[in-house]
Tab-separated table of C-alpha atoms in Angstrom:
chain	number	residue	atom	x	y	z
A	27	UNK	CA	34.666	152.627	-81.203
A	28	UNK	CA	34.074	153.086	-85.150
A	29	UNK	CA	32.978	149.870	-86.924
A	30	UNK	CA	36.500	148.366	-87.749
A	31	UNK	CA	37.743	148.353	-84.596
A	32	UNK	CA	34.508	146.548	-83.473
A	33	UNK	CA	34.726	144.004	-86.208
A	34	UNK	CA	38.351	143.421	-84.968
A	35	UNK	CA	37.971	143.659	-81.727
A	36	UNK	CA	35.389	140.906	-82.237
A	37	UNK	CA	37.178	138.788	-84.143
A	38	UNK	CA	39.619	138.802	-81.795
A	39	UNK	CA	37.268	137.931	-78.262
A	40	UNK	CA	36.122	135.212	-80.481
A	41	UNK	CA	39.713	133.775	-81.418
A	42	UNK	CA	41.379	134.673	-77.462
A	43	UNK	CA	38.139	132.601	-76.135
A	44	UNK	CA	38.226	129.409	-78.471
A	45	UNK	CA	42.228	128.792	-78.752
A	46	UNK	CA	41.511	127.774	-75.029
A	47	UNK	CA	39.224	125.189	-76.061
A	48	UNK	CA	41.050	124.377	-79.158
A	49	UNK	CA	43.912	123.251	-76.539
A	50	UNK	CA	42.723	121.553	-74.021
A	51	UNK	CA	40.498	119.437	-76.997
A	52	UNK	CA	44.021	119.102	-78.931
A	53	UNK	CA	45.617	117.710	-75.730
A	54	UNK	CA	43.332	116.153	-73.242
A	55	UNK	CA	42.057	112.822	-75.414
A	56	UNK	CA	45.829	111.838	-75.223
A	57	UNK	CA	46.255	112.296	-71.475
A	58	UNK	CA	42.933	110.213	-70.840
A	59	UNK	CA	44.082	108.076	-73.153
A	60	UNK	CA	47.348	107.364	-71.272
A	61	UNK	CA	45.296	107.018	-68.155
A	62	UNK	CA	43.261	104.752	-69.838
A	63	UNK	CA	46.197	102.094	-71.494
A	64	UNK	CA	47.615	102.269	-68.004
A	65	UNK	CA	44.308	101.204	-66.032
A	66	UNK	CA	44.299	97.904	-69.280
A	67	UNK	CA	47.488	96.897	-68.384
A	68	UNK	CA	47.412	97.217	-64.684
A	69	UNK	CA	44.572	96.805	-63.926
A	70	UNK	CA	44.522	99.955	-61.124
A	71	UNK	CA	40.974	101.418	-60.952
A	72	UNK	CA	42.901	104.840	-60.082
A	73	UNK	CA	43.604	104.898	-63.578
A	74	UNK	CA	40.306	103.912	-64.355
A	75	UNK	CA	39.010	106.913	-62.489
A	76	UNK	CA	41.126	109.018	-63.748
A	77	UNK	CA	40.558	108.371	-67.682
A	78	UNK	CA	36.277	108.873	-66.440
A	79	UNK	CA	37.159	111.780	-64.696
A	80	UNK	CA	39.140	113.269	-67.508
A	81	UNK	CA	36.530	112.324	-70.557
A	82	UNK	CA	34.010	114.092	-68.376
A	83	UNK	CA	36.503	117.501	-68.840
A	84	UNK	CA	37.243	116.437	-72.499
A	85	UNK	CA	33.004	116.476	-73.307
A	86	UNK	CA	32.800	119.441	-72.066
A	87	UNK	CA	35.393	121.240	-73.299
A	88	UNK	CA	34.505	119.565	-76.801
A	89	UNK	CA	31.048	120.803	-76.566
A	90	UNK	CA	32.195	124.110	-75.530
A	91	UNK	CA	34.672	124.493	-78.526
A	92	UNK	CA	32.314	123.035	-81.476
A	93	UNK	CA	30.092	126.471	-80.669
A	94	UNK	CA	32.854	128.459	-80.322
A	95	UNK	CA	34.370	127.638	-83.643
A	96	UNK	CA	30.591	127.420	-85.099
A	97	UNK	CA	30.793	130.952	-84.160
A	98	UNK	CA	34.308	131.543	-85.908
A	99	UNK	CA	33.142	130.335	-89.013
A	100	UNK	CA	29.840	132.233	-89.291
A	101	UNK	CA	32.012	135.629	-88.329
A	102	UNK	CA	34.552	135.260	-91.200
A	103	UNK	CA	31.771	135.442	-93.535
A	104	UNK	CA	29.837	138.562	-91.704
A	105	UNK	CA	32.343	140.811	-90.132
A	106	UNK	CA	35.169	139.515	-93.663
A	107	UNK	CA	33.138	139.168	-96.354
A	108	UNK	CA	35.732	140.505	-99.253
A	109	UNK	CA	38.149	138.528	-97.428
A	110	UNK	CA	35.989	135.273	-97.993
A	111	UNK	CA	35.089	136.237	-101.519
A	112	UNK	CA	38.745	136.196	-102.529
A	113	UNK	CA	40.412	133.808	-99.569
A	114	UNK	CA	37.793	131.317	-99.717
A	115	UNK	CA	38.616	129.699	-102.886
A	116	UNK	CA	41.959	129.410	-102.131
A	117	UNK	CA	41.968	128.197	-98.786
A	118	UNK	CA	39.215	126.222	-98.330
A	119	UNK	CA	41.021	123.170	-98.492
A	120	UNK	CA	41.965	122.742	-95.034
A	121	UNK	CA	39.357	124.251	-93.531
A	122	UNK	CA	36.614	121.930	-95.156
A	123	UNK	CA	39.410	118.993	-94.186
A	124	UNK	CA	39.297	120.349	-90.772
A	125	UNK	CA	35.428	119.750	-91.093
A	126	UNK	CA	36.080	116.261	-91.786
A	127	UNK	CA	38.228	115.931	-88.696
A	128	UNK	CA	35.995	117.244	-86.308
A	129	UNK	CA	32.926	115.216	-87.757
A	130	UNK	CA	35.442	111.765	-86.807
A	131	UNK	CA	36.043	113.087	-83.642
A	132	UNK	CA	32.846	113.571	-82.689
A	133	UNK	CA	31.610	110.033	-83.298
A	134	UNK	CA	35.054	108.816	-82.179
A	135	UNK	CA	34.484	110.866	-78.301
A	136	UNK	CA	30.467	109.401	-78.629
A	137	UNK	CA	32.015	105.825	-78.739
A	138	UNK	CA	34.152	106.763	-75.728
A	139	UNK	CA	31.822	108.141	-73.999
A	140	UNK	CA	29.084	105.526	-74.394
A	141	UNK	CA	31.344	102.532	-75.148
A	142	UNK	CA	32.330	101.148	-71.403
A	143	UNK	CA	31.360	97.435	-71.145
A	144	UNK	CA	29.862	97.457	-74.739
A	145	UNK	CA	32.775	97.296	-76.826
A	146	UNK	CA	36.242	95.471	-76.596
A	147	UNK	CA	38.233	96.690	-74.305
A	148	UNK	CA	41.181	97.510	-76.676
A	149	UNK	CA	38.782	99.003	-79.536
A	150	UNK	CA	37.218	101.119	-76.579
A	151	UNK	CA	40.738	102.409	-75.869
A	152	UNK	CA	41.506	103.242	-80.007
A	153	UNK	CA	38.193	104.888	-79.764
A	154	UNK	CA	39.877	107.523	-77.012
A	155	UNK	CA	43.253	108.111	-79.322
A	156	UNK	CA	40.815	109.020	-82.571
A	157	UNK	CA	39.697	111.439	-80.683
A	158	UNK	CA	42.840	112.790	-79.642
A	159	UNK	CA	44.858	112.037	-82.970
A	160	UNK	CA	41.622	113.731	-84.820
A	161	UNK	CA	41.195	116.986	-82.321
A	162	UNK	CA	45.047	117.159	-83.311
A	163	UNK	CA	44.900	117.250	-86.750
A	164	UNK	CA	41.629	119.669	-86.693
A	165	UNK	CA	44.171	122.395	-84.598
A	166	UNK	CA	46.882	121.866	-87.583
A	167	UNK	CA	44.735	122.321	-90.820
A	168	UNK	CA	43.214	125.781	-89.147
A	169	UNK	CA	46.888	126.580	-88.077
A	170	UNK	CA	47.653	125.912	-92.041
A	171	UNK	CA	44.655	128.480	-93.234
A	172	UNK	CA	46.094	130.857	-90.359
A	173	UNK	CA	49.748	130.292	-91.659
A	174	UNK	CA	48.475	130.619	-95.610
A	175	UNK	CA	47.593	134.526	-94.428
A	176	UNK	CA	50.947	135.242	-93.250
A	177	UNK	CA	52.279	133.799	-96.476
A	178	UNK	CA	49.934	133.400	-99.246
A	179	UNK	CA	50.736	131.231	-101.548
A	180	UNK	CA	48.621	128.560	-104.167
A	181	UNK	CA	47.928	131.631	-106.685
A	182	UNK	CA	48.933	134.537	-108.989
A	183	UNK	CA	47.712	137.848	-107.914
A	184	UNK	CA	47.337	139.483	-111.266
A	185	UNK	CA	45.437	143.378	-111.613
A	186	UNK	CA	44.003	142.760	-108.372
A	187	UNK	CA	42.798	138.505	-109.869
A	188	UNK	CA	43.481	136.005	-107.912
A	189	UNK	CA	44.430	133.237	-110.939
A	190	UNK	CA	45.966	129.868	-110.807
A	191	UNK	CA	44.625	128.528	-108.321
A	192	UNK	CA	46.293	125.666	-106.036
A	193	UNK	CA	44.518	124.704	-103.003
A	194	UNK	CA	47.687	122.072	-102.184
A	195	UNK	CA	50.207	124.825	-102.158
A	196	UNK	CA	47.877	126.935	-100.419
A	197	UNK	CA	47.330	124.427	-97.451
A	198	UNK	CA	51.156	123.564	-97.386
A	199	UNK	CA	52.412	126.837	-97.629
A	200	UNK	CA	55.636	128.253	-96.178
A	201	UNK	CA	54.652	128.879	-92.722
A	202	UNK	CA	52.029	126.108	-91.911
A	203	UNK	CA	55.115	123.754	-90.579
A	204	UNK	CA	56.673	126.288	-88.332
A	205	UNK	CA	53.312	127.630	-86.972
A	206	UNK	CA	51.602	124.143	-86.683
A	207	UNK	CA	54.812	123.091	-84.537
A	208	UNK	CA	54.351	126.000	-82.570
A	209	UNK	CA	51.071	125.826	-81.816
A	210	UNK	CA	50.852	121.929	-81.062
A	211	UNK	CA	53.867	122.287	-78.573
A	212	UNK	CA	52.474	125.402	-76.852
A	213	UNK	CA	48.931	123.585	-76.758
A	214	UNK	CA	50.718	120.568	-74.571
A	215	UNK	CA	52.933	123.107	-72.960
A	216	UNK	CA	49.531	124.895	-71.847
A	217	UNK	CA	47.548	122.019	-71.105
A	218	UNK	CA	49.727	120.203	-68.978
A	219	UNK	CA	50.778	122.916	-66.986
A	220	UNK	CA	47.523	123.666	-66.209
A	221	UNK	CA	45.759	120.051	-65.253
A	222	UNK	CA	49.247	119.488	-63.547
A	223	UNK	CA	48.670	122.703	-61.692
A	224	UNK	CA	44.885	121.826	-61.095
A	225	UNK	CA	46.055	117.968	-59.225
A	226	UNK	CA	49.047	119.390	-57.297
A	227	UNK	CA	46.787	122.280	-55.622
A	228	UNK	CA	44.437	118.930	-54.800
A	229	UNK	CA	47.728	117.170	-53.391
A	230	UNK	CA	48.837	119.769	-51.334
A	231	UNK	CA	45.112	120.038	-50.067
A	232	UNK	CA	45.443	116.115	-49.001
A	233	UNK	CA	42.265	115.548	-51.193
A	234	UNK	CA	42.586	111.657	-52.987
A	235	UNK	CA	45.993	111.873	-53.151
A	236	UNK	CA	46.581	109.194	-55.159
A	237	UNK	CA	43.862	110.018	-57.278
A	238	UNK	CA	45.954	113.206	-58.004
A	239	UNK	CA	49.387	112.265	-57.805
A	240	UNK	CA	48.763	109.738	-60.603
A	241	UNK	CA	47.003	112.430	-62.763
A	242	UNK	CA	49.914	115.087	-62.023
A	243	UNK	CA	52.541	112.757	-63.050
A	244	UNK	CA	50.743	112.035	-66.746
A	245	UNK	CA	50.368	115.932	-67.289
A	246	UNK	CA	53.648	117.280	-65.983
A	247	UNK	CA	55.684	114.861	-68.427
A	248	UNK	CA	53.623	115.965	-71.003
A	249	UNK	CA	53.947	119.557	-70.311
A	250	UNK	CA	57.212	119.292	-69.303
A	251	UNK	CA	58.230	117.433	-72.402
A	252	UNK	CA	56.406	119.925	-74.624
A	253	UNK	CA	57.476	123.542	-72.836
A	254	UNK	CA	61.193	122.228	-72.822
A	255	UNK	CA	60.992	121.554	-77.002
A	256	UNK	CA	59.005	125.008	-77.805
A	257	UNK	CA	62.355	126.959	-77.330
A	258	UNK	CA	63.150	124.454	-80.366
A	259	UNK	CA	60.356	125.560	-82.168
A	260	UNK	CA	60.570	129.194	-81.438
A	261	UNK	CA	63.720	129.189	-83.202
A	262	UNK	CA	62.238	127.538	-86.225
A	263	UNK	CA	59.703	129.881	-86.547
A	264	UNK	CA	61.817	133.172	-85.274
A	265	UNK	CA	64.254	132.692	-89.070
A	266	UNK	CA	60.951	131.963	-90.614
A	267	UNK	CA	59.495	135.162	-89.757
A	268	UNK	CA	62.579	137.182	-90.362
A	269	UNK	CA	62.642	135.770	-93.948
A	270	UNK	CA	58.686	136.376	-94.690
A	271	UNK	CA	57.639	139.015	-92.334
A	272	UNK	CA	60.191	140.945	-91.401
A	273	UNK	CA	58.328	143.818	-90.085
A	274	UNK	CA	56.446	141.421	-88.044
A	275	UNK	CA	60.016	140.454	-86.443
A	276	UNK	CA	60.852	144.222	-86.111
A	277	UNK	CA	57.649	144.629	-84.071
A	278	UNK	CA	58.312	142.223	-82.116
A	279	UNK	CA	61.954	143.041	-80.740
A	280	UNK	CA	61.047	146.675	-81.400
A	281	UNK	CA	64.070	146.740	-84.085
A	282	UNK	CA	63.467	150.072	-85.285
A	283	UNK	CA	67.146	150.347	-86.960
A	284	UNK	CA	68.304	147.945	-89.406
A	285	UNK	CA	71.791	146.776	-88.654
A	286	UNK	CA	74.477	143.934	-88.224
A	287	UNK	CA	75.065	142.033	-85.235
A	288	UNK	CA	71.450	142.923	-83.690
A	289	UNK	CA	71.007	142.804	-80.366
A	290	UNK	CA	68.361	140.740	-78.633
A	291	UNK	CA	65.662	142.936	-76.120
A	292	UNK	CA	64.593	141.586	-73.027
A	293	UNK	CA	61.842	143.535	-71.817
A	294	UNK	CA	61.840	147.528	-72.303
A	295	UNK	CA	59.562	149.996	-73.444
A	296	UNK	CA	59.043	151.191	-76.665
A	297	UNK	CA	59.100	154.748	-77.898
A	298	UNK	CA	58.146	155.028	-81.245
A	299	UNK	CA	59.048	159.106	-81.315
A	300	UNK	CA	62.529	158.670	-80.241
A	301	UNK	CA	62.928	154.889	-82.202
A	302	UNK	CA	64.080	153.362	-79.112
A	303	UNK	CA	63.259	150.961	-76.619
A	304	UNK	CA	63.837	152.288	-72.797
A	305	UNK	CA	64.832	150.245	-69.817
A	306	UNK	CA	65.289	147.030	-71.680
A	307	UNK	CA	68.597	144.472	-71.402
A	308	UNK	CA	70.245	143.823	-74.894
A	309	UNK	CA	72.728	140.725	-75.451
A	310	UNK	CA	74.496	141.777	-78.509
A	311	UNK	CA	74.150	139.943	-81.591
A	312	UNK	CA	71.566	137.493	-80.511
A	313	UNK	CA	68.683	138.800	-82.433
A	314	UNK	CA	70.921	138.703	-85.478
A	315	UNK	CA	71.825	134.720	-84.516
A	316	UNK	CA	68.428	133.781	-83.995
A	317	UNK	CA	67.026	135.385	-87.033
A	318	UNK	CA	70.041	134.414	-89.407
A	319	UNK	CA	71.977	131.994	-87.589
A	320	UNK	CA	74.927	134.481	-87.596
A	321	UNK	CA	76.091	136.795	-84.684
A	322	UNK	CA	77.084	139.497	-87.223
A	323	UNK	CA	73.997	139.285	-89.849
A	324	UNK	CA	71.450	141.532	-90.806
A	325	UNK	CA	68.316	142.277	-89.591
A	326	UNK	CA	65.671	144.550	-91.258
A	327	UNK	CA	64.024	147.564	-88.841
A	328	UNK	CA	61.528	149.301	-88.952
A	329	UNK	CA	62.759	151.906	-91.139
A	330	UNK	CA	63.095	149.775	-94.060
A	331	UNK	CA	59.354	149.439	-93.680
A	332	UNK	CA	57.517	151.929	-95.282
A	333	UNK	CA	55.288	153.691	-92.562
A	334	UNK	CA	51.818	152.469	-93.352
A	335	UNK	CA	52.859	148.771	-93.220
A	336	UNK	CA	53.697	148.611	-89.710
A	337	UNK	CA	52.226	146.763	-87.067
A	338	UNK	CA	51.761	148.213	-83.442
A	339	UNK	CA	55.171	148.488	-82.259
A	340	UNK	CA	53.705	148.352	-78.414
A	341	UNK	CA	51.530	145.450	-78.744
A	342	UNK	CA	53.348	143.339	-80.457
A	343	UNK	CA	56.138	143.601	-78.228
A	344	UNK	CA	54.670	142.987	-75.178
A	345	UNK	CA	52.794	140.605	-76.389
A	346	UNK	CA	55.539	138.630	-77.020
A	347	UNK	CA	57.857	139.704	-74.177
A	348	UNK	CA	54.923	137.542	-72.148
A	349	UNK	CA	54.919	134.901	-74.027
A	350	UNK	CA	58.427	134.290	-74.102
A	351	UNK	CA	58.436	135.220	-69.702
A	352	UNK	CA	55.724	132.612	-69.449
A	353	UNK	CA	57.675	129.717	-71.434
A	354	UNK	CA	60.791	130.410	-70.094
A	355	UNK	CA	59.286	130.297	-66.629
A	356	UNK	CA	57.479	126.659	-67.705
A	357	UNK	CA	61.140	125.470	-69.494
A	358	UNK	CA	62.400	126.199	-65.945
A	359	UNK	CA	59.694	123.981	-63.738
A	360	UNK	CA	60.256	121.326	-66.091
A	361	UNK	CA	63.522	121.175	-65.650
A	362	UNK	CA	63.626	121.198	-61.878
A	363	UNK	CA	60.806	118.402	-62.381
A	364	UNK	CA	62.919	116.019	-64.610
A	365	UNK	CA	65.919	116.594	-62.318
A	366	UNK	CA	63.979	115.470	-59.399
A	367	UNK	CA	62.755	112.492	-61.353
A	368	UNK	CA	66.284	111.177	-62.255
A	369	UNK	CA	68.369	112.680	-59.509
A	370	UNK	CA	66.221	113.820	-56.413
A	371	UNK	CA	63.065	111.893	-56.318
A	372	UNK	CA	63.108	113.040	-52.754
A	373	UNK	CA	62.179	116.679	-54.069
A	374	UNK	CA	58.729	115.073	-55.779
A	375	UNK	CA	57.212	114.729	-52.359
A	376	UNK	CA	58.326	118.497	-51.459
A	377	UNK	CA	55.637	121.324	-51.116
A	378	UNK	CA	57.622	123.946	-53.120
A	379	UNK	CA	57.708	121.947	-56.262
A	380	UNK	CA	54.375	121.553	-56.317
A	381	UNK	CA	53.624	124.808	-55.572
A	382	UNK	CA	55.419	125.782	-58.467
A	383	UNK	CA	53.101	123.755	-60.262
A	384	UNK	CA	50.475	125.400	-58.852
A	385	UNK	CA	51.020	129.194	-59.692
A	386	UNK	CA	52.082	127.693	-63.263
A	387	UNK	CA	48.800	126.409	-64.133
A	388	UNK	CA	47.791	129.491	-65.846
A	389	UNK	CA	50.999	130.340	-67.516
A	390	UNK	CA	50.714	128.170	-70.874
A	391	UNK	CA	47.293	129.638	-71.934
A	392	UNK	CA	48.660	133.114	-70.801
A	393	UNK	CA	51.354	132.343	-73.581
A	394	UNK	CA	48.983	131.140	-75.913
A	395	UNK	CA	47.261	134.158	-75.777
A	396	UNK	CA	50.084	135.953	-76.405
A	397	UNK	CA	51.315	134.440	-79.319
A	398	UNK	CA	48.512	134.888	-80.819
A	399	UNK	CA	48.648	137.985	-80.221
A	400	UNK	CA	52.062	138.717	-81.874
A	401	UNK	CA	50.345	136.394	-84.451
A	402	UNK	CA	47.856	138.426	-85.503
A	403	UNK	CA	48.375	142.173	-84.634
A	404	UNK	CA	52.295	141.369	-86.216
A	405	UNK	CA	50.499	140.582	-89.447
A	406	UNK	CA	48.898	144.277	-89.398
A	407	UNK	CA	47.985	146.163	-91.112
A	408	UNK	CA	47.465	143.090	-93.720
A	409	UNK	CA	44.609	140.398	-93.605
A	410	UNK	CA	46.855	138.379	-95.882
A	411	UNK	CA	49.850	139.344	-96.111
A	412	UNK	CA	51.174	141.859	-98.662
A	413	UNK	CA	48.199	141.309	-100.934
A	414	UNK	CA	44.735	142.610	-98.748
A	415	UNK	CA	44.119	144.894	-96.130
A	416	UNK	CA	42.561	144.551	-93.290
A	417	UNK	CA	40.850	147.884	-93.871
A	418	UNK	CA	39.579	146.570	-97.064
A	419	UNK	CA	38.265	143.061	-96.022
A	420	UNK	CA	35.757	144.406	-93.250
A	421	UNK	CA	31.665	144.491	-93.693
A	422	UNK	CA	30.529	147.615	-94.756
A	423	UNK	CA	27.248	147.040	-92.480
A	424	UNK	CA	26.835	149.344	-89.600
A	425	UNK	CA	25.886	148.328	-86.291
A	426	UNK	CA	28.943	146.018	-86.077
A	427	UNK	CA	29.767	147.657	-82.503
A	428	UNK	CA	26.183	146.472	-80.392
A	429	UNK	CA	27.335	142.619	-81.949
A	430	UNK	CA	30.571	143.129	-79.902
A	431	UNK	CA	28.874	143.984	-77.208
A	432	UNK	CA	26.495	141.349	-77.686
A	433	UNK	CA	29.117	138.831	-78.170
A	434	UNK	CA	31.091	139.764	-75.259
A	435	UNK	CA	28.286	138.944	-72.801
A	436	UNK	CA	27.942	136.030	-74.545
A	437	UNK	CA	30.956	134.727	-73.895
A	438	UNK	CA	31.701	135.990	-70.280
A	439	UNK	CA	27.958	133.779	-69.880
A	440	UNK	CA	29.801	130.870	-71.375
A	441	UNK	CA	33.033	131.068	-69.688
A	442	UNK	CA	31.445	131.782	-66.440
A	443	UNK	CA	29.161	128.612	-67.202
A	444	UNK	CA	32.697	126.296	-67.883
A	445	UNK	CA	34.098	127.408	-65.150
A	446	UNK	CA	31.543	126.249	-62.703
A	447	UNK	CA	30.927	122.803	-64.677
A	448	UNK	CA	34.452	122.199	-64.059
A	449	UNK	CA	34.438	123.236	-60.303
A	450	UNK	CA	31.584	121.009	-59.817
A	451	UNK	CA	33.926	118.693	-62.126
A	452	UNK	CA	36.460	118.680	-59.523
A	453	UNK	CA	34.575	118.765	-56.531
A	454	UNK	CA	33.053	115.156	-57.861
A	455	UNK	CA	36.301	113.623	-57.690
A	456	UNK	CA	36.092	112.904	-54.133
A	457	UNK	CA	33.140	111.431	-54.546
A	458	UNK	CA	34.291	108.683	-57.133
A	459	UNK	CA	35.950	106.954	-54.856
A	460	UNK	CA	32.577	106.421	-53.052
A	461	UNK	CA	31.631	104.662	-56.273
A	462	UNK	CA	32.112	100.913	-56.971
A	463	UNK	CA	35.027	100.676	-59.547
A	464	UNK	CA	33.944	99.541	-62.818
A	465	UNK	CA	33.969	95.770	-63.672
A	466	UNK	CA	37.040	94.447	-65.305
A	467	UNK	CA	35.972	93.460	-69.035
A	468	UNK	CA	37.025	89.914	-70.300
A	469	UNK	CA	36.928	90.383	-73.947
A	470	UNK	CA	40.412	90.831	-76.028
């Protein structure tokens, strides 16, 4: 492994490991603070149980994240430093506004955290939905720096000078809407799924049942809500890419022949050599609707891409082959679970829907994965798109492979660590009932 693939390799270990967090600390303040408006209306300390239980995951989770993306920020600088030296200016903006966000939701969670029976009830609870509104916006001003790569924008790029510089345009550039959509969707989509997953295996265990079923129902609505919109946003961003990247689109349906009426590939392998894709089912002119809105229009291929500007054909495919499997299999669940709400509640209390829950609970971060995935290695060879190379942004200092290495058992430490904190998390629950619920608070 020669230096560059190290430094991407990396970079890339580093972003796979803290979208998790990024997710779950996106998502998780708003389902605790559902719990939490539910348990001040009603009164129900199972909601009052669940919101502590939950802000338990959320602190950890949050403390877990703040090092990972300490680590993110330091690694742009090291492993991209001509990439900073030119980028930096330009897109600062949201990341320093991102900086902002993540300094109110840290006091914001501290407040939560360290607020029962000292503040007012109802300013406790607003406390709970800065953290969540704050985490939100934190995921959407990276998602805009991510977005400003895959279409730079906010400058001239003059003899190799980067002149005229407009952070504003930068932040809001043409992708940030389409990929912040995206990403917010898939990060409910992911998050749900998986805490519903995580309280129907406790359900069909017989563990605090009503503990659980309360905490399933608030994160399968979400997650249903969320995974049956992303198809929605998928669309959005699917003619967004086909009007600014379209090699990144041809990578991704290995389209290696530009033509009319395209069809759409489900599945299939790629074969670069023969510019085909084996064993894979095509629906004629559905690639060409999706990208153009127009069963017979155009779509670019791969051979109107000069050679050494494409991505991985493989990788990019597959990648997001599996991310479209996984939300198509989530789109699915949720449907069966809103039927059963409004048709056959009877089906709510059957073992097969929540198993379905249950082998779903790792699906959404799978996806996640994914699409970043197609994200990133789509973008290739370019750091920013049709203006830097990849190539040409990486640290010329040696040694970058032993600080993969290094990294790596870093985070298998960490993630190993999480893990058991939330086991232990989990195994807890039982014993909250044990507990004296928490007084009532009289203030207004």
């Amino acid at each position: 492994m020669d230096d560059f693939i190290a430094a991407r390799s990396q970079m890339a270990l580093s972003l796979g490991f803290h979208i998790i967090f990024s997710c779950i600390g996106m998502v998780m303040p708003f389902f605790m603070a559902v719990a939490h408006y539910y348990w001040l209306k009603t009164n129900d300390h199972v909601y009052l149980n669940i919101t502590k239980a939950w802000s338990k995951g959320v602190a950890i989770f949050f403390a877990t994240g703040a090092v990972s993306g300490t680590v993110l920020s330091f690694e742009l600088g090291l492993l991209w430093p001509t990439f900073m030296k030119h980028a930096g200016p330009i897109f600062g903006m949201p990341f320093s506004l991102e900086g902002t966000a993540f300094f109110i939701e840290a006091i914001a969670l501290g407040f939560f955290l360290y607020g029962w029976n000292r503040f007012n009830r109802w300013f406790h609870w607003v406390t709970g939905v800065v953290v969540g509104v704050s985490g939100l916006l934190s995921g959407i001003l990276v998602v805009a720096a991510n977005g400003w790569m895959n279409s730079p924008s906010g400058f001239d790029y003059i003899n190799g000078q980067y002149l005229n510089i407009d952070p504003i345009k930068a932040m809001f550039n043409d992708a940030w809407f389409s990929q912040a959509l995206h990403m917010c969707l898939a990060a409910f989509a992911a998050t749900g799924f998986a805490v519903a997953g995580i309280h129907a295996l406790m359900i069909l265990k017989g563990r605090n049942v009503a503990f659980h079923s309360y905490a399933f129902k608030i994160a399968a609505v979400f997650g249903g809500i969320a995974a049956i919109l992303q198809p929605l946003s998928g669309d959005i961003s699917a003619k967004d890419i086909a009007g600014r990247q379209p090699a990144k689109l041809a990578a991704m349906e290995a389209h290696y022949h530009t033509s009319k009426s395209a069809p759409l590939i489900i599945g299939g392998i790629p074969d670069d050599e023969a510019k085909e894709v084996k064993y894979a089912v095509k629906i004629p002119g559905m690639l060409s609707f999706l990208a153009t809105g127009d069963l017979n229009g155009e779509v670019k291929g791969l051979d109107s891409i000069p050679a050494e500007d494409r991505p991985p054909v493989a990788i990019t495919h597959f990648a997001f082959q599996i991310m479209v499997g996984c939300g198509m299999l989530m789109l699915t669940i949720a449907l069966f679970y809103f039927f059963a709400i409004w048709k056959k509640k009877e089906w709510l209390r059957k073992r097969w829907l929540l198993s379905l829950f249950v082998l779903a609970t790792p699906l959404g971060f799978i996806a996640v994965e994914a699409g970043w995935t197609v994200t990133e290695v789509g973008r290739q060879p370019w750091i920013i798109q049709g203006i830097m190379r990849t190539a040409d942004a990486v640290t010329p200092m040696p040694g970058i492979v032993y600080s993969f290495y290094m990294f790596t058992g870093v985070y298998i430490s960490l993630s190993l660590v999480v893990i058991f904190l939330l086991y232990r998390q989990i195994r807890m629950v039982d014993k909250l009932y044990d507990v004296p619920p928490y007084s009532p608070q009289t203030k207004d």
